[in-house]
């Protein structure tokens, strides 16, 4: 329904990641940079740290619950397709949730953080392959890549940059750069789930390459 101006936000993501790589990562690797929760404890006391840590755990559990549920839906559908004539009992969503959870627990318990990172790599492959396949199928239905992009350009769908200073438009260059940078700095500079992956790199330089490189990708 829109155009490509959403991509101004990932430009801000890249700015935020560069800032984290330059200013926060060195302190994390030397142990001089406090985590957000340690900073809160030193400033406001252990009770504040416990509350904020608890909020993080609860909201993360709720978010992961949504992800597991969303992933269980297509898994249950696929299992229903491959269980014809009663040869295998058809799965439902609760059964798919249990299977996904058990498999995740097993590979994480056995392989640790390394297994988690490699699963992230495989997920990236799935994302990219799915995007390419979706674009290929959609363009084929529209008569090929040439007619597809021609029609998109004629309809104004390929607009990428909106340089206007406007606080009511959803995506502008200024809004994308500032908002995207702040969001990325918060998620990739203070979120333990991301920071622990960066700290698992071979060193500071490798972590910086991973952080900024993922933003480029």
mmCIF file of C-alpha atoms in Angstrom:
data_model
loop_
_atom_site.group_PDB
_atom_site.id
_atom_site.type_symbol
_atom_site.label_atom_id
_atom_site.label_comp_id
_atom_site.label_asym_id
_atom_site.label_seq_id
_atom_site.Cartn_x
_atom_site.Cartn_y
_atom_site.Cartn_z
ATOM 1 C CA UNK A 1 0.000 0.000 0.000
ATOM 2 C CA UNK A 2 2.982 2.291 0.429
ATOM 3 C CA UNK A 3 6.433 2.767 -1.064
ATOM 4 C CA UNK A 4 10.070 2.197 -0.121
ATOM 5 C CA UNK A 5 10.454 5.175 2.218
ATOM 6 C CA UNK A 6 10.387 2.687 5.097
ATOM 7 C CA UNK A 7 14.017 1.953 4.143
ATOM 8 C CA UNK A 8 14.983 5.341 5.576
ATOM 9 C CA UNK A 9 14.522 3.726 8.988
ATOM 10 C CA UNK A 10 17.205 1.041 8.389
ATOM 11 C CA UNK A 11 19.537 3.878 7.413
ATOM 12 C CA UNK A 12 19.041 5.134 10.958
ATOM 13 C CA UNK A 13 19.617 1.599 12.253
ATOM 14 C CA UNK A 14 23.021 1.676 10.587
ATOM 15 C CA UNK A 15 23.878 5.019 12.191
ATOM 16 C CA UNK A 16 22.938 3.665 15.617
ATOM 17 C CA UNK A 17 24.992 0.507 15.143
ATOM 18 C CA UNK A 18 28.038 2.502 14.126
ATOM 19 C CA UNK A 19 27.650 4.575 17.292
ATOM 20 C CA UNK A 20 27.373 1.435 19.449
ATOM 21 C CA UNK A 21 30.429 -0.086 17.731
ATOM 22 C CA UNK A 22 32.448 3.077 18.327
ATOM 23 C CA UNK A 23 31.443 4.005 21.881
ATOM 24 C CA UNK A 24 29.824 1.094 23.750
ATOM 25 C CA UNK A 25 31.510 -2.079 22.513
ATOM 26 C CA UNK A 26 35.045 -1.159 23.669
ATOM 27 C CA UNK A 27 33.779 -0.691 27.229
ATOM 28 C CA UNK A 28 31.869 -3.970 27.153
ATOM 29 C CA UNK A 29 34.933 -5.892 26.017
ATOM 30 C CA UNK A 30 37.224 -4.331 28.646
ATOM 31 C CA UNK A 31 34.619 -4.649 31.390
ATOM 32 C CA UNK A 32 34.557 -0.914 32.069
ATOM 33 C CA UNK A 33 31.137 -0.278 30.539
ATOM 34 C CA UNK A 34 28.222 -1.043 32.859
ATOM 35 C CA UNK A 35 25.130 -2.788 31.627
ATOM 36 C CA UNK A 36 21.855 -0.905 31.824
ATOM 37 C CA UNK A 37 20.816 -2.925 34.873
ATOM 38 C CA UNK A 38 24.095 -2.377 36.726
ATOM 39 C CA UNK A 39 23.808 1.352 36.023
ATOM 40 C CA UNK A 40 20.268 1.401 37.420
ATOM 41 C CA UNK A 41 21.399 -0.464 40.531
ATOM 42 C CA UNK A 42 24.256 1.970 41.195
ATOM 43 C CA UNK A 43 22.011 4.976 40.624
ATOM 44 C CA UNK A 44 18.738 3.882 42.244
ATOM 45 C CA UNK A 45 19.535 0.738 44.267
ATOM 46 C CA UNK A 46 19.056 -3.032 43.930
ATOM 47 C CA UNK A 47 15.259 -2.825 44.133
ATOM 48 C CA UNK A 48 15.121 -0.814 40.899
ATOM 49 C CA UNK A 49 17.458 -3.296 39.208
ATOM 50 C CA UNK A 50 15.237 -6.223 40.255
ATOM 51 C CA UNK A 51 12.099 -4.492 38.983
ATOM 52 C CA UNK A 52 13.603 -3.594 35.604
ATOM 53 C CA UNK A 53 15.150 -7.053 35.238
ATOM 54 C CA UNK A 54 11.797 -8.610 36.036
ATOM 55 C CA UNK A 55 10.037 -6.416 33.486
ATOM 56 C CA UNK A 56 12.605 -7.455 30.876
ATOM 57 C CA UNK A 57 12.098 -11.162 31.617
ATOM 58 C CA UNK A 58 8.294 -10.909 31.575
ATOM 59 C CA UNK A 59 8.092 -8.892 28.366
ATOM 60 C CA UNK A 60 10.696 -11.135 26.693
ATOM 61 C CA UNK A 61 8.711 -14.226 27.698
ATOM 62 C CA UNK A 62 5.528 -12.717 26.265
ATOM 63 C CA UNK A 63 7.293 -11.734 23.031
ATOM 64 C CA UNK A 64 8.844 -15.179 22.633
ATOM 65 C CA UNK A 65 5.457 -16.730 23.325
ATOM 66 C CA UNK A 66 4.003 -14.810 20.380
ATOM 67 C CA UNK A 67 6.901 -15.931 18.166
ATOM 68 C CA UNK A 68 6.517 -19.583 19.133
ATOM 69 C CA UNK A 69 2.757 -19.431 18.590
ATOM 70 C CA UNK A 70 3.194 -17.775 15.178
ATOM 71 C CA UNK A 71 5.731 -20.392 14.141
ATOM 72 C CA UNK A 72 3.547 -23.237 15.391
ATOM 73 C CA UNK A 73 0.670 -22.308 13.080
ATOM 74 C CA UNK A 74 2.394 -23.147 9.739
ATOM 75 C CA UNK A 75 4.106 -26.162 11.351
ATOM 76 C CA UNK A 76 0.711 -27.547 12.389
ATOM 77 C CA UNK A 77 -0.659 -26.918 8.887
ATOM 78 C CA UNK A 78 2.282 -28.672 7.225
ATOM 79 C CA UNK A 79 2.027 -31.621 9.608
ATOM 80 C CA UNK A 80 -1.670 -31.866 8.792
ATOM 81 C CA UNK A 81 -0.819 -32.061 5.091
ATOM 82 C CA UNK A 82 1.705 -34.840 5.589
ATOM 83 C CA UNK A 83 -0.509 -37.013 7.758
ATOM 84 C CA UNK A 84 -3.080 -38.350 5.245
ATOM 85 C CA UNK A 85 -5.511 -41.197 5.731
ATOM 86 C CA UNK A 86 -4.795 -41.506 9.417
ATOM 87 C CA UNK A 87 -1.245 -42.756 8.854
ATOM 88 C CA UNK A 88 -0.069 -40.079 11.245
ATOM 89 C CA UNK A 89 -2.310 -38.156 13.606
ATOM 90 C CA UNK A 90 -2.698 -34.558 12.422
ATOM 91 C CA UNK A 91 -0.956 -31.996 14.604
ATOM 92 C CA UNK A 92 -2.696 -29.091 16.196
ATOM 93 C CA UNK A 93 -1.130 -25.821 17.317
ATOM 94 C CA UNK A 94 -0.504 -26.902 20.953
ATOM 95 C CA UNK A 95 1.302 -30.027 19.732
ATOM 96 C CA UNK A 96 3.431 -27.945 17.376
ATOM 97 C CA UNK A 97 4.294 -25.558 20.238
ATOM 98 C CA UNK A 98 5.459 -28.474 22.390
ATOM 99 C CA UNK A 99 7.586 -29.921 19.583
ATOM 100 C CA UNK A 100 9.195 -26.559 18.748
ATOM 101 C CA UNK A 101 9.906 -25.825 22.408
ATOM 102 C CA UNK A 102 11.482 -29.240 23.049
ATOM 103 C CA UNK A 103 13.694 -29.031 19.958
ATOM 104 C CA UNK A 104 14.815 -25.514 20.912
ATOM 105 C CA UNK A 105 15.614 -26.592 24.464
ATOM 106 C CA UNK A 106 17.585 -29.608 23.237
ATOM 107 C CA UNK A 107 19.842 -27.830 20.746
ATOM 108 C CA UNK A 108 20.388 -24.897 23.114
ATOM 109 C CA UNK A 109 21.242 -27.183 26.028
ATOM 110 C CA UNK A 110 23.576 -29.302 23.911
ATOM 111 C CA UNK A 111 25.231 -26.614 21.785
ATOM 112 C CA UNK A 112 25.036 -23.505 23.966
ATOM 113 C CA UNK A 113 25.450 -20.048 22.500
ATOM 114 C CA UNK A 114 27.257 -21.425 19.449
ATOM 115 C CA UNK A 115 24.176 -23.434 18.510
ATOM 116 C CA UNK A 116 21.960 -20.384 18.990
ATOM 117 C CA UNK A 117 24.160 -18.287 16.697
ATOM 118 C CA UNK A 118 24.216 -20.967 13.985
ATOM 119 C CA UNK A 119 20.426 -21.209 14.137
ATOM 120 C CA UNK A 120 20.372 -17.436 13.613
ATOM 121 C CA UNK A 121 22.536 -17.957 10.525
ATOM 122 C CA UNK A 122 20.116 -20.580 9.176
ATOM 123 C CA UNK A 123 17.176 -18.288 9.890
ATOM 124 C CA UNK A 124 18.894 -15.548 7.881
ATOM 125 C CA UNK A 125 19.147 -17.982 4.972
ATOM 126 C CA UNK A 126 15.448 -18.791 5.262
ATOM 127 C CA UNK A 127 14.530 -15.091 5.386
ATOM 128 C CA UNK A 128 16.603 -14.239 2.325
ATOM 129 C CA UNK A 129 15.424 -17.272 0.355
ATOM 130 C CA UNK A 130 11.811 -16.502 1.241
ATOM 131 C CA UNK A 131 12.184 -12.876 0.161
ATOM 132 C CA UNK A 132 13.760 -13.846 -3.159
ATOM 133 C CA UNK A 133 11.115 -16.517 -3.763
ATOM 134 C CA UNK A 134 8.267 -14.128 -2.951
ATOM 135 C CA UNK A 135 9.679 -11.462 -5.291
ATOM 136 C CA UNK A 136 10.200 -14.046 -8.039
ATOM 137 C CA UNK A 137 6.674 -15.470 -7.776
ATOM 138 C CA UNK A 138 5.047 -12.032 -7.538
ATOM 139 C CA UNK A 139 6.963 -10.670 -10.526
ATOM 140 C CA UNK A 140 6.136 -13.805 -12.525
ATOM 141 C CA UNK A 141 2.434 -13.319 -11.794
ATOM 142 C CA UNK A 142 2.763 -9.690 -12.927
ATOM 143 C CA UNK A 143 4.417 -10.633 -16.223
ATOM 144 C CA UNK A 144 8.126 -10.502 -15.355
ATOM 145 C CA UNK A 145 10.591 -8.234 -13.568
ATOM 146 C CA UNK A 146 10.518 -5.502 -16.243
ATOM 147 C CA UNK A 147 6.746 -4.958 -16.241
ATOM 148 C CA UNK A 148 6.666 -5.353 -12.448
ATOM 149 C CA UNK A 149 9.147 -2.587 -11.725
ATOM 150 C CA UNK A 150 7.753 -0.467 -14.544
ATOM 151 C CA UNK A 151 4.292 -0.600 -13.012
ATOM 152 C CA UNK A 152 5.723 0.009 -9.541
ATOM 153 C CA UNK A 153 7.619 3.078 -10.717
ATOM 154 C CA UNK A 154 4.572 4.432 -12.523
ATOM 155 C CA UNK A 155 2.528 4.059 -9.343
ATOM 156 C CA UNK A 156 5.173 5.840 -7.268
ATOM 157 C CA UNK A 157 6.040 2.701 -5.291
ATOM 158 C CA UNK A 158 9.817 3.004 -5.738
ATOM 159 C CA UNK A 159 10.195 6.295 -3.858
ATOM 160 C CA UNK A 160 13.045 5.825 -1.382
ATOM 161 C CA UNK A 161 13.956 9.197 0.160
ATOM 162 C CA UNK A 162 11.602 11.817 1.574
ATOM 163 C CA UNK A 163 13.825 14.800 2.505
ATOM 164 C CA UNK A 164 10.994 17.013 3.756
ATOM 165 C CA UNK A 165 10.918 18.186 7.373
ATOM 166 C CA UNK A 166 7.478 16.983 8.381
ATOM 167 C CA UNK A 167 6.414 15.660 11.776
ATOM 168 C CA UNK A 168 3.149 14.129 10.500
ATOM 169 C CA UNK A 169 4.550 11.875 7.745
ATOM 170 C CA UNK A 170 5.277 8.354 8.900
ATOM 171 C CA UNK A 171 8.662 8.055 7.165
ATOM 172 C CA UNK A 172 10.994 10.935 6.381
ATOM 173 C CA UNK A 173 14.769 10.987 6.099
ATOM 174 C CA UNK A 174 15.209 12.963 9.330
ATOM 175 C CA UNK A 175 12.744 10.800 11.229
ATOM 176 C CA UNK A 176 14.313 7.605 9.924
ATOM 177 C CA UNK A 177 17.851 8.665 10.776
ATOM 178 C CA UNK A 178 17.079 9.966 14.274
ATOM 179 C CA UNK A 179 14.427 7.440 15.281
ATOM 180 C CA UNK A 180 16.178 4.475 13.702
ATOM 181 C CA UNK A 181 19.501 5.405 15.303
ATOM 182 C CA UNK A 182 17.976 5.709 18.774
ATOM 183 C CA UNK A 183 16.051 2.455 18.453
ATOM 184 C CA UNK A 184 19.079 0.560 17.149
ATOM 185 C CA UNK A 185 21.355 1.999 19.835
ATOM 186 C CA UNK A 186 18.916 0.836 22.492
ATOM 187 C CA UNK A 187 18.383 -2.658 21.071
ATOM 188 C CA UNK A 188 21.964 -3.400 20.016
ATOM 189 C CA UNK A 189 23.726 -1.446 22.729
ATOM 190 C CA UNK A 190 21.787 -2.406 25.875
ATOM 191 C CA UNK A 191 19.666 -5.507 25.121
ATOM 192 C CA UNK A 192 21.447 -8.457 26.737
ATOM 193 C CA UNK A 193 20.265 -10.886 24.051
ATOM 194 C CA UNK A 194 22.126 -8.874 21.414
ATOM 195 C CA UNK A 195 25.104 -7.790 23.516
ATOM 196 C CA UNK A 196 25.872 -11.370 24.550
ATOM 197 C CA UNK A 197 26.104 -12.352 20.884
ATOM 198 C CA UNK A 198 28.536 -9.509 20.256
ATOM 199 C CA UNK A 199 30.625 -10.465 23.284
ATOM 200 C CA UNK A 200 30.789 -14.033 21.941
ATOM 201 C CA UNK A 201 32.755 -12.770 18.939
ATOM 202 C CA UNK A 202 36.481 -13.450 18.652
ATOM 203 C CA UNK A 203 37.282 -9.907 19.672
ATOM 204 C CA UNK A 204 36.298 -6.263 19.489
ATOM 205 C CA UNK A 205 37.093 -5.932 15.799
ATOM 206 C CA UNK A 206 35.048 -9.013 14.897
ATOM 207 C CA UNK A 207 32.131 -7.741 16.981
ATOM 208 C CA UNK A 208 32.252 -4.380 15.229
ATOM 209 C CA UNK A 209 32.307 -6.042 11.820
ATOM 210 C CA UNK A 210 29.366 -8.238 12.790
ATOM 211 C CA UNK A 211 27.353 -5.341 14.198
ATOM 212 C CA UNK A 212 27.884 -2.859 11.364
ATOM 213 C CA UNK A 213 27.918 -5.559 8.677
ATOM 214 C CA UNK A 214 24.534 -6.881 9.772
ATOM 215 C CA UNK A 215 23.176 -3.353 9.504
ATOM 216 C CA UNK A 216 24.443 -3.088 5.932
ATOM 217 C CA UNK A 217 22.928 -6.457 5.046
#
